[in-house]
Amino acid sequence: MPSSPQLSQSFVFPGYSFNSGETAVTITATITKEAAIPANPAVNAGTLTTRTDNDTGVATLNVSHTIVTSGALVDVYWTGGVRYGMTATKSGAEVTIDGGSGDNLPTQSTAVILCAQTEFEMNFDGDNALVIGVIYSNPSDTGALGSVDFQDTSSGSVEQVDLVHYTANGGVKKGTNVWNISGGDTNVFSGNRITKFFASHDSTSAGTLYVLV
């Protein structure tokens, strides 16, 4: 029986390597970013006690939750979905959430986790990118979910990426956490120049985000 070809793909970040058994590709980066995403306290978990519409509701959290700044942007996680960039206004344990993008809010009484976004600087023009990789690593919580929203200078979203600890994605996966644009993958990062990104995750363990362009 003839042997089957074995293909591999690697995402090489300074000091790290992420691999899969999908498509062979050589990646060379000129811009890299390693971003630490802080742990999200367990007190930010609660219930969607009011659902007004697809992008408006009230989440009731532990009274000692850390969503303390009214008007802050938060990402809202639940089983099967995430809505990112929602405006949060607190009143004790109740946090009113509004706007944002992503999945429609779940049904009332669904368990949710709110996480304040963390902003990071990063400057590149997606129109000129040959390859882009976005890898989320959280070895202490391999089921953790995350989100990163790449934005332009006017805070307009260029591309948002849903994340999961990379081994749950099979390592490097085309169209999920790496885009080999020079190899024919659709460039979902084209448009205005990216000057920053906002990241979050639903985990009580700190994680790390790796971005390679």
GROMACS .gro file of C-alpha atoms in nm:
model
  213
    1MET     CA    1   0.000   0.000   0.000
    2PRO     CA    2   0.145   0.342  -0.093
    3SER     CA    3   0.222   0.570   0.197
    4SER     CA    4  -0.003   0.871   0.261
    5PRO     CA    5   0.153   1.217   0.243
    6GLN     CA    6   0.196   1.387   0.578
    7LEU     CA    7   0.147   1.762   0.579
    8SER     CA    8   0.212   1.993   0.871
    9GLN     CA    9   0.161   2.358   0.949
   10SER     CA   10   0.347   2.564   1.204
   11PHE     CA   11   0.290   2.906   1.349
   12VAL     CA   12   0.627   3.027   1.477
   13PHE     CA   13   0.626   3.307   1.732
   14PRO     CA   14   0.953   3.419   1.897
   15GLY     CA   15   1.017   3.160   2.165
   16TYR     CA   16   0.704   2.955   2.087
   17SER     CA   17   0.573   2.717   1.823
   18PHE     CA   18   0.217   2.606   1.754
   19ASN     CA   19   0.156   2.315   1.517
   20SER     CA   20  -0.118   2.117   1.348
   21GLY     CA   21  -0.151   1.846   1.087
   22GLU     CA   22  -0.337   2.051   0.830
   23THR     CA   23  -0.160   2.241   0.553
   24ALA     CA   24   0.211   2.298   0.505
   25VAL     CA   25   0.306   2.666   0.513
   26THR     CA   26   0.614   2.866   0.601
   27ILE     CA   27   0.539   3.180   0.800
   28THR     CA   28   0.769   3.479   0.827
   29ALA     CA   29   0.664   3.768   1.048
   30THR     CA   30   0.765   4.132   1.057
   31ILE     CA   31   0.518   4.231   1.332
   32THR     CA   32   0.454   4.029   1.644
   33LYS     CA   33   0.259   4.097   1.961
   34GLU     CA   34   0.242   3.898   2.283
   35ALA     CA   35  -0.044   4.019   2.501
   36ALA     CA   36  -0.125   3.898   2.852
   37ILE     CA   37  -0.499   3.876   2.916
   38PRO     CA   38  -0.563   3.905   3.291
   39ALA     CA   39  -0.775   3.651   3.476
   40ASN     CA   40  -1.145   3.735   3.486
   41PRO     CA   41  -1.267   3.709   3.848
   42ALA     CA   42  -1.532   3.446   3.921
   43VAL     CA   43  -1.752   3.722   4.069
   44ASN     CA   44  -1.818   3.844   3.714
   45ALA     CA   45  -2.030   3.536   3.646
   46GLY     CA   46  -2.406   3.563   3.689
   47THR     CA   47  -2.739   3.543   3.510
   48LEU     CA   48  -2.910   3.741   3.236
   49THR     CA   49  -3.206   3.841   3.452
   50THR     CA   50  -3.360   4.079   3.196
   51ARG     CA   51  -3.353   4.043   2.819
   52THR     CA   52  -3.500   4.350   2.648
   53ASP     CA   53  -3.392   4.261   2.295
   54ASN     CA   54  -3.105   4.102   2.104
   55ASP     CA   55  -2.850   4.356   2.228
   56THR     CA   56  -2.995   4.494   2.551
   57GLY     CA   57  -3.042   4.337   2.891
   58VAL     CA   58  -2.945   4.323   3.256
   59ALA     CA   59  -2.695   4.077   3.401
   60THR     CA   60  -2.708   4.016   3.775
   61LEU     CA   61  -2.362   3.930   3.908
   62ASN     CA   62  -2.205   3.879   4.245
   63VAL     CA   63  -2.232   4.206   4.438
   64SER     CA   64  -1.850   4.226   4.451
   65HIS     CA   65  -1.809   4.205   4.073
   66THR     CA   66  -1.529   4.405   3.909
   67ILE     CA   67  -1.732   4.575   3.634
   68VAL     CA   68  -1.697   4.907   3.815
   69THR     CA   69  -1.683   5.178   3.549
   70SER     CA   70  -2.016   5.283   3.400
   71GLY     CA   71  -1.981   5.310   3.024
   72ALA     CA   72  -1.704   5.048   3.015
   73LEU     CA   73  -1.696   4.807   2.725
   74VAL     CA   74  -1.747   4.443   2.818
   75ASP     CA   75  -1.769   4.114   2.633
   76VAL     CA   76  -2.049   3.880   2.740
   77TYR     CA   77  -1.996   3.504   2.724
   78TRP     CA   78  -2.243   3.218   2.759
   79THR     CA   79  -2.257   2.858   2.645
   80GLY     CA   80  -2.272   2.875   2.268
   81GLY     CA   81  -2.212   3.245   2.216
   82VAL     CA   82  -2.035   3.573   2.281
   83ARG     CA   83  -2.137   3.934   2.227
   84TYR     CA   84  -1.848   4.177   2.234
   85GLY     CA   85  -1.810   4.552   2.284
   86MET     CA   86  -2.125   4.602   2.492
   87THR     CA   87  -2.160   4.916   2.704
   88ALA     CA   88  -2.195   4.828   3.071
   89THR     CA   89  -2.365   5.044   3.335
   90LYS     CA   90  -2.362   4.912   3.689
   91SER     CA   91  -2.607   4.952   3.975
   92GLY     CA   92  -2.490   4.730   4.259
   93ALA     CA   93  -2.502   4.369   4.148
   94GLU     CA   94  -2.702   4.459   3.836
   95VAL     CA   95  -2.515   4.552   3.519
   96THR     CA   96  -2.713   4.688   3.225
   97ILE     CA   97  -2.553   4.583   2.896
   98ASP     CA   98  -2.630   4.741   2.561
   99GLY     CA   99  -2.515   4.748   2.200
  100GLY     CA  100  -2.209   4.562   2.082
  101SER     CA  101  -2.175   4.308   1.803
  102GLY     CA  102  -2.161   3.933   1.765
  103ASP     CA  103  -2.422   3.678   1.871
  104ASN     CA  104  -2.766   3.784   1.987
  105LEU     CA  105  -2.805   3.775   2.362
  106PRO     CA  106  -2.936   3.440   2.490
  107THR     CA  107  -3.271   3.380   2.651
  108GLN     CA  108  -3.349   3.529   2.988
  109SER     CA  109  -3.215   3.336   3.290
  110THR     CA  110  -2.913   3.208   3.094
  111ALA     CA  111  -2.585   3.195   3.285
  112VAL     CA  112  -2.345   3.461   3.156
  113ILE     CA  113  -1.992   3.584   3.223
  114LEU     CA  114  -1.897   3.949   3.177
  115CYS     CA  115  -1.539   4.050   3.109
  116ALA     CA  116  -1.404   4.402   3.069
  117GLN     CA  117  -1.206   4.444   2.748
  118THR     CA  118  -0.832   4.506   2.763
  119GLU     CA  119  -0.687   4.739   2.499
  120PHE     CA  120  -0.354   4.673   2.325
  121GLU     CA  121  -0.169   4.879   2.066
  122MET     CA  122  -0.075   4.718   1.736
  123ASN     CA  123  -0.016   4.896   1.406
  124PHE     CA  124  -0.042   4.722   1.068
  125ASP     CA  125  -0.222   4.746   0.737
  126GLY     CA  126  -0.413   4.426   0.672
  127ASP     CA  127  -0.420   4.502   0.299
  128ASN     CA  128  -0.044   4.437   0.287
  129ALA     CA  129  -0.040   4.126   0.507
  130LEU     CA  130   0.084   3.794   0.370
  131VAL     CA  131  -0.016   3.589   0.672
  132ILE     CA  132  -0.191   3.668   0.999
  133GLY     CA  133  -0.205   3.440   1.300
  134VAL     CA  134  -0.406   3.497   1.618
  135ILE     CA  135  -0.339   3.231   1.883
  136TYR     CA  136  -0.492   3.218   2.231
  137SER     CA  137  -0.314   3.007   2.491
  138ASN     CA  138  -0.448   2.917   2.835
  139PRO     CA  139  -0.294   2.589   2.956
  140SER     CA  140  -0.461   2.625   3.296
  141ASP     CA  141  -0.808   2.638   3.138
  142THR     CA  142  -0.810   2.460   2.803
  143GLY     CA  143  -1.184   2.512   2.761
  144ALA     CA  144  -1.155   2.890   2.793
  145LEU     CA  145  -1.312   3.112   2.529
  146GLY     CA  146  -1.185   3.449   2.417
  147SER     CA  147  -1.243   3.734   2.176
  148VAL     CA  148  -1.018   3.985   2.003
  149ASP     CA  149  -1.152   4.281   1.806
  150PHE     CA  150  -0.906   4.452   1.571
  151GLN     CA  151  -0.996   4.819   1.524
  152ASP     CA  152  -0.888   5.122   1.324
  153THR     CA  153  -0.790   5.461   1.462
  154SER     CA  154  -1.154   5.574   1.483
  155SER     CA  155  -1.243   5.262   1.690
  156GLY     CA  156  -1.422   5.099   1.400
  157SER     CA  157  -1.403   4.720   1.397
  158VAL     CA  158  -1.199   4.577   1.108
  159GLU     CA  159  -1.221   4.210   1.213
  160GLN     CA  160  -1.328   4.025   1.528
  161VAL     CA  161  -1.198   3.677   1.601
  162ASP     CA  162  -1.355   3.422   1.836
  163LEU     CA  163  -1.088   3.234   2.028
  164VAL     CA  164  -1.044   2.911   2.216
  165HIS     CA  165  -0.731   2.766   2.375
  166TYR     CA  166  -0.528   2.665   2.072
  167THR     CA  167  -0.513   2.289   2.133
  168ALA     CA  168  -0.893   2.282   2.129
  169ASN     CA  169  -0.866   2.420   1.775
  170GLY     CA  170  -0.623   2.148   1.676
  171GLY     CA  171  -0.331   2.388   1.701
  172VAL     CA  172  -0.310   2.608   1.393
  173LYS     CA  173  -0.625   2.602   1.182
  174LYS     CA  174  -0.677   2.789   0.857
  175GLY     CA  175  -0.957   3.043   0.872
  176THR     CA  176  -0.989   3.001   1.249
  177ASN     CA  177  -0.667   3.133   1.397
  178VAL     CA  178  -0.431   3.167   1.099
  179TRP     CA  179  -0.486   3.310   0.751
  180ASN     CA  180  -0.226   3.234   0.484
  181ILE     CA  181  -0.327   3.522   0.258
  182SER     CA  182  -0.032   3.480   0.023
  183GLY     CA  183  -0.140   3.117  -0.016
  184GLY     CA  184  -0.493   3.207  -0.123
  185ASP     CA  185  -0.686   3.246   0.203
  186THR     CA  186  -0.944   3.525   0.209
  187ASN     CA  187  -0.803   3.840   0.366
  188VAL     CA  188  -1.061   3.921   0.634
  189PHE     CA  189  -0.832   4.193   0.776
  190SER     CA  190  -0.844   4.420   0.471
  191GLY     CA  191  -0.980   4.774   0.498
  192ASN     CA  192  -0.868   5.054   0.725
  193ARG     CA  193  -0.530   5.035   0.893
  194ILE     CA  194  -0.544   4.849   1.226
  195THR     CA  195  -0.404   5.051   1.516
  196LYS     CA  196  -0.525   4.855   1.821
  197PHE     CA  197  -0.719   4.557   1.940
  198PHE     CA  198  -0.944   4.479   2.236
  199ALA     CA  199  -0.926   4.135   2.394
  200SER     CA  200  -1.107   3.941   2.664
  201HIS     CA  201  -1.175   3.586   2.779
  202ASP     CA  202  -1.415   3.409   3.012
  203SER     CA  203  -1.148   3.239   3.224
  204THR     CA  204  -1.053   3.281   3.589
  205SER     CA  205  -0.699   3.190   3.476
  206ALA     CA  206  -0.477   3.441   3.297
  207GLY     CA  207  -0.416   3.370   2.929
  208THR     CA  208  -0.185   3.488   2.654
  209LEU     CA  209  -0.267   3.613   2.307
  210TYR     CA  210  -0.011   3.584   2.026
  211VAL     CA  211  -0.054   3.789   1.709
  212LEU     CA  212   0.176   3.746   1.411
  213VAL     CA  213   0.158   3.949   1.088
   0.00000   0.00000   0.00000
